[in-house]
Structures are given as structure tokens and as C-alpha cells.
Amino acid sequence: MTQPFIVAIDGPSGAGKSTLGRRLARELGLLYIDTGAMYRAVALAASAAGVDESDAARLTEVAHRARVRLEGDPDSLRVYLDGRDVSEEIRGEVAGRLASVVSAVPGVRRELVRRQRELGEAGGGCVLDGRDVGTVVFPSADVKFFLTAVPEARARRRLDEESGRRAGQTFEATLADINERDLRDATRDDSPLKIADDAVVIDTTELSVEEVFRRMLQTVRDRRP
Ligand code: DC
């Protein structure tokens, strides 16, 4: 059986992974899997169940029980938790911070990595974005990207992205949040954010979405059979 074509996109928060991942998936006719959304959905489930964020055993249980579904095409991806559409809710401040906490729990990661592999292997190829896709989930992915940008640029983008969702958020608070999340994601023991040896690294700080997209598309076209 031929392996599906897999594109892995990793990098810190706000580097453009999801914008570029969606576009790439649409252009190439591949499935798009937002792995961060899965951690966010589990965070929401843990919060709804009143689980203490330091209780690794119960967080793992929640991850096993949560039915997380990603549906729709790359541009209109909806996320369902136990049958309920949580696409907007998972983008909130609470889910974002808690997702970074629950994603450090090895039992939670093991379960979600298992599901991500299942999803990725099921179809005719996909683009996945996250923190450990090219290093842990699909270490033999056909193409690996690591997108990054200086924290200030990422904070500015996040703020622009979220301006419609929550008012009153300042640049300083967003930057502090990004720095705190980066530190947690990069220093956890299990699958910390790191660059795969064979990843194509793109610093998006000074580049437009269009420029990054063109580079990524060219890289994929050079390698796709
Ligand atoms: O990409 P995001 O901001 O939606 O991710 C939410 C959190 O989940 C983030 O703090 C890092 C974590 N995450 C992870 O540890 N591994 C992944 N593959 C994806 C996200």
C-alpha cells in the first residue's frame, strides 16, 4: 500500500502555520488537520469537567474520553467536542492557555498523537500543523516546514487575528502571553517544540503570506511525486 503524502508544519504560536497550512491543503487538494485544535478541545473538556490542571491522570482520562472531530474543508474547518460545535470557544483565552498546560501531559499527548496518526494515514494525504508533527507524529513526513517569526511580529498578528473576537487586549499582554506559551511549549519534557533536522525553516517576520506560500508550494512541488 502506498503511504499518503504528508506535509508537516511546525513552529511557535503566531508564525502563520494555520493560515499557510490551510492554503497549502486547499491548493494541493489535501486534508488539513489542525492538531492544536485537538489540544484546545481537550482543554475545554477538562475545564468543563472541573479537572485540576495539575492532575495528569485525570487530564489523560479526559483526553481518552473526549470525542474530538474535525470537519469540513480547510477554509471552513469546524471542531466538534462530544457532538457540540466548539470552533469559536476553543479560540478563547481560557482554552488557549489551558491547551498549553494539558499538552505537556504525556498521557494526553500519547492519545492525541495516536489519533493524529490515524487521521493522517486514513486519507489520500494531508497537511498537519502543530508543534511536533515533523518530529514525533510523522517523523517520516514527505515535506517538513518549520515556520517562525520574532515574538513581536507573532504578537502583532495574533492581536490582529483576535481583534474581532475580544476587545481590550493590549499588545503587551499578547506578547507576554506568547512568550509564556513559547517557554512552556519549548521546555516541556515530552515532545518540546524543536526543529526537525530535515525541516525547511522559514522565518516569516519580514515576509508576506503570499511570499511564504509561494516558497512552501515550490518546495512541495519539487518533492511531490
Ligand atoms: O497551535 P495552537 O495555538 O492552537 O496550539 C494550542 C496549544 O497546544 C499550544 O500551546 C501548543 C499545544 N500543541 C502541542 O503541544 N502540540 C501540537 N501538535 C499542537 C499544539
Coordinates of C-alpha atoms and ligand atoms in Angstrom, one line a residue:
M1 CA 0.0 0.0 0.0
T2 CA 1.4 3.4 -0.9
Q3 CA 1.8 5.8 2.0
P4 CA -0.3 9.0 1.9
F5 CA 1.6 12.2 1.1
I6 CA 2.2 14.1 4.4
V7 CA 3.2 17.7 4.9
A8 CA 4.2 18.7 8.4
I9 CA 4.2 22.3 9.6
D10 CA 5.6 23.1 13.0
G11 CA 6.5 26.3 14.8
P12 CA 5.6 28.6 17.6
S13 CA 2.3 30.3 18.1
G14 CA 1.5 33.0 15.6
A15 CA 4.1 32.1 13.0
G16 CA 1.4 31.6 10.3
K17 CA 1.1 27.8 10.4
S18 CA -2.6 27.6 10.2
T19 CA -3.1 30.3 7.5
L20 CA -0.4 28.7 5.4
G21 CA -1.4 25.1 6.2
R22 CA -5.0 25.8 5.1
R23 CA -3.9 27.4 1.9
L24 CA -1.5 24.7 1.1
A25 CA -4.0 22.0 1.7
R26 CA -6.6 23.7 -0.5
E27 CA -4.1 24.3 -3.3
L28 CA -2.9 20.7 -3.2
G29 CA -6.3 19.1 -2.6
L30 CA -5.2 17.5 0.7
L31 CA -6.9 17.2 4.0
Y32 CA -6.0 19.8 6.6
I33 CA -5.5 18.7 10.2
D34 CA -5.1 21.4 12.9
T35 CA -3.5 19.4 15.8
G36 CA -3.6 22.4 18.1
A37 CA -7.4 22.5 17.8
M38 CA -7.4 18.9 19.3
Y39 CA -5.4 20.0 22.3
R40 CA -7.6 23.0 22.7
A41 CA -10.7 20.8 22.6
V42 CA -9.3 18.5 25.3
A43 CA -8.5 21.6 27.4
L44 CA -12.1 22.7 27.0
A45 CA -13.4 19.3 28.1
A46 CA -11.1 19.3 31.1
S47 CA -12.3 22.8 32.1
A48 CA -15.9 21.7 31.7
A49 CA -15.3 18.6 33.9
G50 CA -13.7 20.8 36.6
V51 CA -10.4 18.8 36.4
D52 CA -7.5 20.3 38.3
E53 CA -4.8 21.4 35.8
S54 CA -2.1 19.6 37.8
D55 CA -3.9 16.3 37.8
A56 CA -2.2 14.5 35.0
A57 CA -4.1 11.2 35.5
R58 CA -7.5 12.8 35.2
L59 CA -6.4 15.0 32.2
T60 CA -5.3 11.8 30.5
E61 CA -8.7 10.3 31.2
V62 CA -10.4 13.3 29.7
A63 CA -8.3 13.1 26.6
H64 CA -9.2 9.4 26.2
R65 CA -12.9 10.1 26.6
A66 CA -13.3 13.3 24.6
R67 CA -14.7 12.7 21.1
V68 CA -13.0 15.4 19.0
R69 CA -14.0 15.7 15.4
L70 CA -12.5 18.0 12.7
E71 CA -14.9 18.5 9.8
G72 CA -15.2 20.5 6.6
D73 CA -12.7 21.7 4.1
P74 CA -9.6 23.7 5.0
D75 CA -11.3 27.1 4.8
S76 CA -14.3 26.2 6.9
L77 CA -12.9 23.7 9.3
R78 CA -15.3 23.1 12.3
V79 CA -14.2 21.4 15.5
Y80 CA -16.7 19.3 17.5
L81 CA -16.3 18.1 21.0
D82 CA -18.7 15.3 22.0
G83 CA -21.0 16.4 19.2
R84 CA -21.0 20.1 20.1
D85 CA -19.5 22.7 17.8
V86 CA -16.7 24.4 19.8
S87 CA -15.0 26.0 16.8
E88 CA -15.3 29.5 18.4
E89 CA -14.9 28.5 22.0
I90 CA -11.5 26.8 21.5
R91 CA -10.1 30.1 20.2
G92 CA -10.7 31.8 23.5
E93 CA -8.1 32.9 26.1
V94 CA -9.0 30.1 28.6
A95 CA -8.8 27.3 26.1
G96 CA -5.5 28.6 24.7
R97 CA -3.7 28.8 28.0
L98 CA -5.1 25.5 29.2
A99 CA -4.2 23.8 25.9
S100 CA -0.6 24.7 26.5
V101 CA -0.9 23.1 30.0
V102 CA -2.7 19.9 29.0
S103 CA -0.4 19.4 26.0
A104 CA 2.6 19.0 28.4
V105 CA 0.9 15.9 29.9
P106 CA 2.5 12.7 28.3
G107 CA -0.8 10.7 28.6
V108 CA -2.7 13.4 26.8
R109 CA 0.0 13.6 24.0
R110 CA 0.1 9.9 23.6
E111 CA -3.6 9.7 22.9
L112 CA -3.8 12.7 20.6
V113 CA -0.7 11.7 18.7
R114 CA -2.3 8.2 18.1
R115 CA -5.5 9.9 16.8
Q116 CA -3.5 12.3 14.6
R117 CA -1.6 9.4 13.0
E118 CA -4.9 7.6 12.4
L119 CA -6.4 10.7 10.7
G120 CA -3.3 11.3 8.7
E121 CA -3.0 7.8 7.4
A122 CA -6.6 7.4 6.6
G123 CA -7.0 9.7 3.6
G124 CA -5.2 10.5 0.4
G125 CA -2.7 12.8 2.1
C126 CA -2.8 15.7 4.4
V127 CA -1.2 18.9 5.8
L128 CA -0.9 18.9 9.5
D129 CA 0.1 21.8 11.7
G130 CA 1.3 21.8 15.3
R131 CA 4.5 21.6 17.4
D132 CA 5.7 18.0 17.0
V133 CA 4.2 16.9 13.7
G134 CA 7.6 16.5 11.9
T135 CA 9.5 15.3 14.9
V136 CA 7.0 12.9 16.6
V137 CA 3.7 12.4 14.9
F138 CA 5.1 11.9 11.3
P139 CA 8.9 11.8 11.6
S140 CA 9.0 10.5 8.0
A141 CA 6.7 13.1 6.6
D142 CA 7.3 13.8 2.9
V143 CA 7.9 17.6 3.5
K144 CA 8.5 19.3 6.8
F145 CA 8.3 23.0 7.4
F146 CA 9.3 25.0 10.5
L147 CA 7.7 28.4 10.4
T148 CA 8.9 31.0 12.8
A149 CA 8.9 34.8 13.4
V150 CA 10.2 37.1 16.1
P151 CA 7.8 37.2 19.1
E152 CA 6.8 40.9 18.4
A153 CA 5.6 40.0 14.9
R154 CA 3.7 37.0 16.2
A155 CA 2.0 39.0 18.9
R156 CA 1.0 41.7 16.4
R157 CA -0.6 39.0 14.1
R158 CA -2.3 37.3 17.0
L159 CA -3.8 40.7 18.0
D160 CA -5.0 41.5 14.5
E161 CA -6.5 38.0 14.2
E162 CA -8.3 38.2 17.5
S163 CA -9.4 41.9 17.3
G164 CA -12.8 40.8 16.2
R165 CA -13.1 38.3 19.0
R166 CA -12.0 40.1 22.1
A167 CA -11.8 43.8 22.7
G168 CA -9.4 45.4 25.1
Q169 CA -6.5 43.1 24.6
T170 CA -3.2 45.0 24.6
F171 CA 0.0 44.4 22.6
E172 CA 2.0 44.0 25.8
A173 CA -0.4 41.4 27.2
T174 CA -0.5 39.4 24.0
L175 CA 3.4 39.5 23.8
A176 CA 3.7 38.3 27.4
D177 CA 1.2 35.5 26.7
I178 CA 3.1 34.4 23.6
N179 CA 6.4 34.4 25.5
E180 CA 4.9 32.4 28.3
R181 CA 3.4 29.9 25.9
D182 CA 6.6 29.6 23.9
L183 CA 8.6 28.9 27.0
R184 CA 6.2 26.2 28.2
D185 CA 6.0 24.5 24.7
A186 CA 9.7 24.6 24.2
T187 CA 10.8 23.4 27.7
R188 CA 8.4 20.6 28.5
D189 CA 9.9 17.2 28.8
D190 CA 7.6 15.4 26.4
S191 CA 7.9 16.4 22.7
P192 CA 9.1 20.0 23.2
L193 CA 8.9 22.3 20.2
K194 CA 12.1 21.8 18.2
I195 CA 13.2 21.9 14.6
A196 CA 13.4 18.6 12.8
D197 CA 16.8 18.0 11.2
D198 CA 15.3 17.8 7.8
A199 CA 12.8 20.7 8.1
V200 CA 12.7 23.6 5.8
V201 CA 12.9 26.6 8.1
I202 CA 11.2 29.8 7.1
D203 CA 11.4 33.0 9.1
T204 CA 8.1 34.8 8.2
T205 CA 8.9 38.0 10.1
E206 CA 9.6 40.1 7.0
L207 CA 7.6 38.1 4.5
S208 CA 4.1 38.4 3.3
V209 CA 1.7 35.4 3.4
E210 CA 1.9 35.3 -0.4
E211 CA 5.7 35.1 -0.4
V212 CA 5.7 32.3 2.3
F213 CA 3.0 30.5 0.4
R214 CA 4.9 30.6 -2.9
R215 CA 8.1 29.2 -1.2
M216 CA 6.2 26.4 0.5
L217 CA 4.3 25.5 -2.6
Q218 CA 7.5 25.3 -4.6
T219 CA 9.2 23.1 -2.0
V220 CA 6.2 20.7 -2.1
R221 CA 6.1 20.6 -5.9
D222 CA 9.8 19.8 -6.0
R223 CA 9.2 16.8 -3.8
R224 CA 5.8 15.5 -4.7
P225 CA 5.9 12.5 -7.0
Ligands
DC1 O1 -1.4 25.9 17.7 P1 -2.3 26.2 18.9 O2 -2.0 27.6 19.5 O3 -3.8 26.1 18.6 O4 -2.0 25.1 20.0 C1 -2.5 25.1 21.3 C2 -1.6 24.6 22.3 O5 -1.4 23.2 22.0 C3 -0.2 25.2 22.2 O6 0.2 25.7 23.5 C4 0.8 24.0 22.0 C5 0.0 22.8 22.0 N1 0.2 21.9 20.9 C6 1.1 20.9 21.1 O7 1.7 20.8 22.1 N2 1.4 20.0 20.1 C7 0.7 20.1 18.9 N3 1.0 19.3 17.9 C8 -0.2 21.2 18.7 C9 -0.4 22.1 19.7

